[in-house]
CSV table of C-alpha atoms in Angstrom, one decimal:
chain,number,residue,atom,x,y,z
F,518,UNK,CA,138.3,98.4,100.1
F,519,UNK,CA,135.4,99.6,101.9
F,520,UNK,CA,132.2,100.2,100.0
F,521,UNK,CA,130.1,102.2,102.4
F,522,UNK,CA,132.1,104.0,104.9
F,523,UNK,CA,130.5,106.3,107.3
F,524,UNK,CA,132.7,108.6,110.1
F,525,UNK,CA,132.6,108.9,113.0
F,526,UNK,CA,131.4,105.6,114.3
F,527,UNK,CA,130.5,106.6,117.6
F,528,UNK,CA,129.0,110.1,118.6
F,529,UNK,CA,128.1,111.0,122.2
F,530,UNK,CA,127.2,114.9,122.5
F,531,UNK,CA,125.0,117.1,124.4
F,532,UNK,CA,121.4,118.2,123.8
F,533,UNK,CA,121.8,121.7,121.4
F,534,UNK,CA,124.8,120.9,119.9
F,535,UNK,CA,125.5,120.3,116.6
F,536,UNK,CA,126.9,117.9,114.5
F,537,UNK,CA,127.8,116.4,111.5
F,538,UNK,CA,128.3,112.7,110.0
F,539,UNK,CA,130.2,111.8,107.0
F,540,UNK,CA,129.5,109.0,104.5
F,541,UNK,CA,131.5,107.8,101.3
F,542,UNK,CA,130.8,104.9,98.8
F,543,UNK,CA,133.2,103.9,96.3
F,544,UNK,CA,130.5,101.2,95.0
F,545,UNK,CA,129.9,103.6,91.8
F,546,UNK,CA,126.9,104.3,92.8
F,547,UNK,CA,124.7,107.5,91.7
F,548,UNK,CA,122.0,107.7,94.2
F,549,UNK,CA,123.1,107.7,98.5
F,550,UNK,CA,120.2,107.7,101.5
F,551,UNK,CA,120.6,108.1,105.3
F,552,UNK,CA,118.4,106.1,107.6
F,553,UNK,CA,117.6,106.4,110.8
F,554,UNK,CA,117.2,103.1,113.1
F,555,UNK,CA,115.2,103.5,116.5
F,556,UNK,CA,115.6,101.8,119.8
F,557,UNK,CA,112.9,100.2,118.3
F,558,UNK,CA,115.1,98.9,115.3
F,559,UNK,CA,112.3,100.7,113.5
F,560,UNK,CA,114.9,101.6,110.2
F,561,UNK,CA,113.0,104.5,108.2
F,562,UNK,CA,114.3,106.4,105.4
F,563,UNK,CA,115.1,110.4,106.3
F,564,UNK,CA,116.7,111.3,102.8
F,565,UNK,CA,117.6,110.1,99.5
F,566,UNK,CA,120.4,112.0,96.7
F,567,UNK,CA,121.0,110.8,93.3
F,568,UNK,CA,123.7,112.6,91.5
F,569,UNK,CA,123.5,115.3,94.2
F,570,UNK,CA,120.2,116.2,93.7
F,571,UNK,CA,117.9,116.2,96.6
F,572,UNK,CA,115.0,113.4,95.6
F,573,UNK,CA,113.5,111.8,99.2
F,574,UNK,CA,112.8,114.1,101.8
F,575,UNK,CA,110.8,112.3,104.5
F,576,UNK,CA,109.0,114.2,107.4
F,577,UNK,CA,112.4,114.9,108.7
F,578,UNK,CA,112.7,118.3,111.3
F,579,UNK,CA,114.4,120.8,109.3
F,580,UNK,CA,117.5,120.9,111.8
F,581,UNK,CA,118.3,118.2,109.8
F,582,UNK,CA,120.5,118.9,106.8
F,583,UNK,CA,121.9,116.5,104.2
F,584,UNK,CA,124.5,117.7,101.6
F,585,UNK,CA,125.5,115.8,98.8
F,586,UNK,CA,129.0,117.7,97.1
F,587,UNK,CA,129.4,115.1,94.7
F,588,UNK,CA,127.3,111.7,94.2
F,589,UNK,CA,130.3,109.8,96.0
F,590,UNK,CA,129.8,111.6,98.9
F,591,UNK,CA,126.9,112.3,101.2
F,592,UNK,CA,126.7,114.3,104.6
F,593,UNK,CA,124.2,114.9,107.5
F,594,UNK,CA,124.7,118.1,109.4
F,595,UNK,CA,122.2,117.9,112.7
F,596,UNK,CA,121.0,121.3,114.5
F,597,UNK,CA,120.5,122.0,117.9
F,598,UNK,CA,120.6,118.4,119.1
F,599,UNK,CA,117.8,116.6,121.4
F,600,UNK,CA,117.6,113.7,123.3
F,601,UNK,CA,115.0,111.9,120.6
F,602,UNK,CA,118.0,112.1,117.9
F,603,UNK,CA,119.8,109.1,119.8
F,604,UNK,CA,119.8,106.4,117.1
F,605,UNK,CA,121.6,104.3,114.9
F,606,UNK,CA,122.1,106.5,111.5
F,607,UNK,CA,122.7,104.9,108.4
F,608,UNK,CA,124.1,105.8,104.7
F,609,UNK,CA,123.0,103.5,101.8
F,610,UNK,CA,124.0,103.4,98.7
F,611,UNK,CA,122.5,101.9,95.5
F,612,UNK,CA,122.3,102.6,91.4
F,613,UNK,CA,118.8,105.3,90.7
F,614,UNK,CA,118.5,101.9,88.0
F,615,UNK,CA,118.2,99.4,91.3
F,616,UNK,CA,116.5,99.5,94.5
F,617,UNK,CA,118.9,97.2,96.4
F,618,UNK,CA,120.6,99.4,98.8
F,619,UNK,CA,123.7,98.7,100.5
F,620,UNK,CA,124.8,100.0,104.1
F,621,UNK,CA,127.2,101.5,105.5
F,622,UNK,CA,128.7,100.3,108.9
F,623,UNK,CA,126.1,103.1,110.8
F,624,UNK,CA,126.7,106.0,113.5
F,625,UNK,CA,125.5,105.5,116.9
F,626,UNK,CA,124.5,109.2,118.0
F,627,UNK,CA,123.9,109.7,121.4
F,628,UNK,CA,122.3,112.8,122.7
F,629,UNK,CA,122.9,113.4,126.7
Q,230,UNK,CA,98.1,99.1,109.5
Q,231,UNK,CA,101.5,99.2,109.0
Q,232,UNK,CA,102.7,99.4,105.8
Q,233,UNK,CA,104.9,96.1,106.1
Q,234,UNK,CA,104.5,93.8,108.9
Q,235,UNK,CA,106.6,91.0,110.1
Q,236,UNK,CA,106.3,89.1,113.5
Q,237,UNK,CA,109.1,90.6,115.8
Q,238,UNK,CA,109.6,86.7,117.8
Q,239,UNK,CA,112.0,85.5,118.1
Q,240,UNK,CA,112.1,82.5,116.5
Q,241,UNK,CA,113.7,80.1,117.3
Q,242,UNK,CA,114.3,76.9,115.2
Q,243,UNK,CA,117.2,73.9,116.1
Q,244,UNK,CA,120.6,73.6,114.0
Q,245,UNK,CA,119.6,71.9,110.3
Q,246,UNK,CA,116.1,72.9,110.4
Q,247,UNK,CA,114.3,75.0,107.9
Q,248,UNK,CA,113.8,78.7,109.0
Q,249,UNK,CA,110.4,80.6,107.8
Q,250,UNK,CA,110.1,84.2,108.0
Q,251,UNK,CA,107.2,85.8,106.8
Q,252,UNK,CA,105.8,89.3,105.6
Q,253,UNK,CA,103.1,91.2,104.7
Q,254,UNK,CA,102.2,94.2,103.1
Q,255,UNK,CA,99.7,96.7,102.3
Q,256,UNK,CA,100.8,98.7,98.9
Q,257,UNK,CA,99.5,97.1,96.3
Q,258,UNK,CA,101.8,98.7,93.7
Q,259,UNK,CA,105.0,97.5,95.3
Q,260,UNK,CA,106.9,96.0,92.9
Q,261,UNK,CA,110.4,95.3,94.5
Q,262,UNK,CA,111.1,93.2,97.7
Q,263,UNK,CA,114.2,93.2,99.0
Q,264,UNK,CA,115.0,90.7,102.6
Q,265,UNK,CA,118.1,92.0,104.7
Q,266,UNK,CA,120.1,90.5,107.8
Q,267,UNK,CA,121.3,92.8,110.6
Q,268,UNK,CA,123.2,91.2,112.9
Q,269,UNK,CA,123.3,92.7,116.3
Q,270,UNK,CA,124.8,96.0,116.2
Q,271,UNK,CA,125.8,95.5,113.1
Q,272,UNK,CA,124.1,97.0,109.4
Q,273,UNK,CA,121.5,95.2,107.2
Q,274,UNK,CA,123.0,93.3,104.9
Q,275,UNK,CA,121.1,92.7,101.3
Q,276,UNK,CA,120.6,88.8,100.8
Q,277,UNK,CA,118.0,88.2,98.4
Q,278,UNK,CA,115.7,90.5,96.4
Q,279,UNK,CA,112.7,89.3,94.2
Q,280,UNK,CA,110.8,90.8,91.7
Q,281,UNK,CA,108.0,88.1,90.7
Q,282,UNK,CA,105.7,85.8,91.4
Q,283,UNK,CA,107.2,82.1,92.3
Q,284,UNK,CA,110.1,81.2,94.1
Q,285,UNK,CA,114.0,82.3,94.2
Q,286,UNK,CA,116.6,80.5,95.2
Q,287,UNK,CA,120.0,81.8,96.4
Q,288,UNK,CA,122.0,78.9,98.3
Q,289,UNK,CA,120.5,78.1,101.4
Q,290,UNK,CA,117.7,81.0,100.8
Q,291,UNK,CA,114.8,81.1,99.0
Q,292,UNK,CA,112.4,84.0,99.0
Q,293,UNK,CA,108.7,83.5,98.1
Q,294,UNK,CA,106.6,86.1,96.1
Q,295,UNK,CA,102.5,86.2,96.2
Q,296,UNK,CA,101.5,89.4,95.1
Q,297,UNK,CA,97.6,88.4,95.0
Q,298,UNK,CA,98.3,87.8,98.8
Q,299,UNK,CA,100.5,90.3,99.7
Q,300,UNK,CA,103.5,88.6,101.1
Q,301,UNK,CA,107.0,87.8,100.4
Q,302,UNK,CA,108.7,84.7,102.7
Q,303,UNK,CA,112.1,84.0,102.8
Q,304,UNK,CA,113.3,80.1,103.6
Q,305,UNK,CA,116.1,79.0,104.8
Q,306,UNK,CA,117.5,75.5,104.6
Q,307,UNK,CA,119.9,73.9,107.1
Q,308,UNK,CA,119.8,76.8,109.4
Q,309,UNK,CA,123.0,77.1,111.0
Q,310,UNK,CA,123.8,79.1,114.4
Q,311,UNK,CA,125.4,81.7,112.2
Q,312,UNK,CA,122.0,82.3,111.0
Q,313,UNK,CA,120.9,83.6,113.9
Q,314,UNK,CA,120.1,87.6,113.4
Q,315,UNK,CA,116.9,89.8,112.9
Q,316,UNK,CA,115.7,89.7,109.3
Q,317,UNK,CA,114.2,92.8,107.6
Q,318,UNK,CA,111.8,92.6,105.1
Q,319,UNK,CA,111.9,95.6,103.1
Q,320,UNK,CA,109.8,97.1,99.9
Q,321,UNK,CA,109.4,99.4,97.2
Q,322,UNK,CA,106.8,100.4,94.7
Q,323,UNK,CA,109.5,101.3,92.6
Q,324,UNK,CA,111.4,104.0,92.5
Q,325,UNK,CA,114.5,104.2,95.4
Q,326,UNK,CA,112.2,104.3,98.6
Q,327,UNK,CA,112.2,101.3,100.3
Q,328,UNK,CA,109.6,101.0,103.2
Q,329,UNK,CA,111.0,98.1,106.3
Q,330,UNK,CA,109.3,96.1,108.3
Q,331,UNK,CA,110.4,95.7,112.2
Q,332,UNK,CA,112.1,93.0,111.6
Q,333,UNK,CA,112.2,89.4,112.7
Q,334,UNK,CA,114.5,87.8,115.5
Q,335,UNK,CA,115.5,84.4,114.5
Q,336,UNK,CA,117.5,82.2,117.2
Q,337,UNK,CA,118.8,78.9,115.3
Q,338,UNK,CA,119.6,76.6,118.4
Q,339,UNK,CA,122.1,73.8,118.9
């Protein structure tokens, strides 16, 4: 009964690929956010959806592409991978009502 | 300035003491404040959000509110080594956007 489940866990790829990262919350939630956490920890907001709509869209390079096909659900599709993508990426999830967001487990993305 | 500062540490307090963690920051409109634990390798976890002034108390935790000054504490009593994690500090001016700070490492010794 996972609330905030993101796939794959673990991704190790080389620079100029692409890739993609899946997230799901069955929380009930209508608004869902990826993160991105540094080496630094640093965690930083990329994007926010709420009820599939496109709301947060932080200086982000545009090889970066969210998709949101229904407000359970919320993808990130990467571009022509680099070595500064490594990071921890993170879905949240939280009510548009609320600003307490709740994580999912993360994706470790690691660009060689 | 950053926009939400915390003192990175670690810090390290023994078993049954009280914990402080502190942070700052510089929107004056923020309305929300939200503190998080993240275990190593592991996601934040929500554990205490405030919305006023004063004091809130949750268990063990209480987080502290001063908008005048600009910070937001969180307290915990009878720290345990299961404590131990980095602690985010995290805040909104309403709306969904929360803005973190870096985080603080606490080490609750035996």
């Amino acid at each position: 009964d996972t609330a905030v489940s993101q796939t794959p866990k673990y991704l190790v790829t080389q620079m100029g690929n692409d890739k993609s990262i899946k997230c799901e919350q069955n929380l009930g939630h209508d608004t869902m956010y990826w993160y991105k956490q540094d080496s630094k920890k640093f965690l930083k907001i990329m994007f926010s959806y709420n009820n599939k709509e496109l709301i947060i869209n932080e200086t982000v390079p545009n090889r970066f592409s969210p998709k949101s096909p229904d407000k359970a659900h919320l993808n990130l599709h990467i571009n022509s991978l680099e070595l500064g993508d490594s990071a921890v990426y993170f879905c949240a999830s939280s009510q548009w009502s609320s600003s307490e967001q709740y994580f999912g487990p993360g994706t470790r993305l690691t660009v060689t | 300035q950053k926009e939400v500062e915390q003192n990175s540490g670690p810090l390290s307090v023994p078993e049954g003491a009280i914990a402080s963690l502190n942070c700052t920051y510089s929107d004056r409109v923020s309305q929300s404040f939200f503190w998080y634990r993240q275990y190593s390798g592991k996601s934040p976890e929500l554990i205490m959000s405030i919305y006023s002034n004063g004091d809130k108390e949750d268990g063990r935790f209480t987080a502290q509110l001063n908008k005048a000054s600009q910070y937001v504490s969180l307290l915990i009593r009878d720290s345990q080594p299961s404590d131990s994690a980095t602690y985010l500090c995290a805040v909104t001016p309403g709306g969904n956007k929360l803005t973190f700070g870096t985080g603080t490492q606490l080490k609750v010794e035996l």
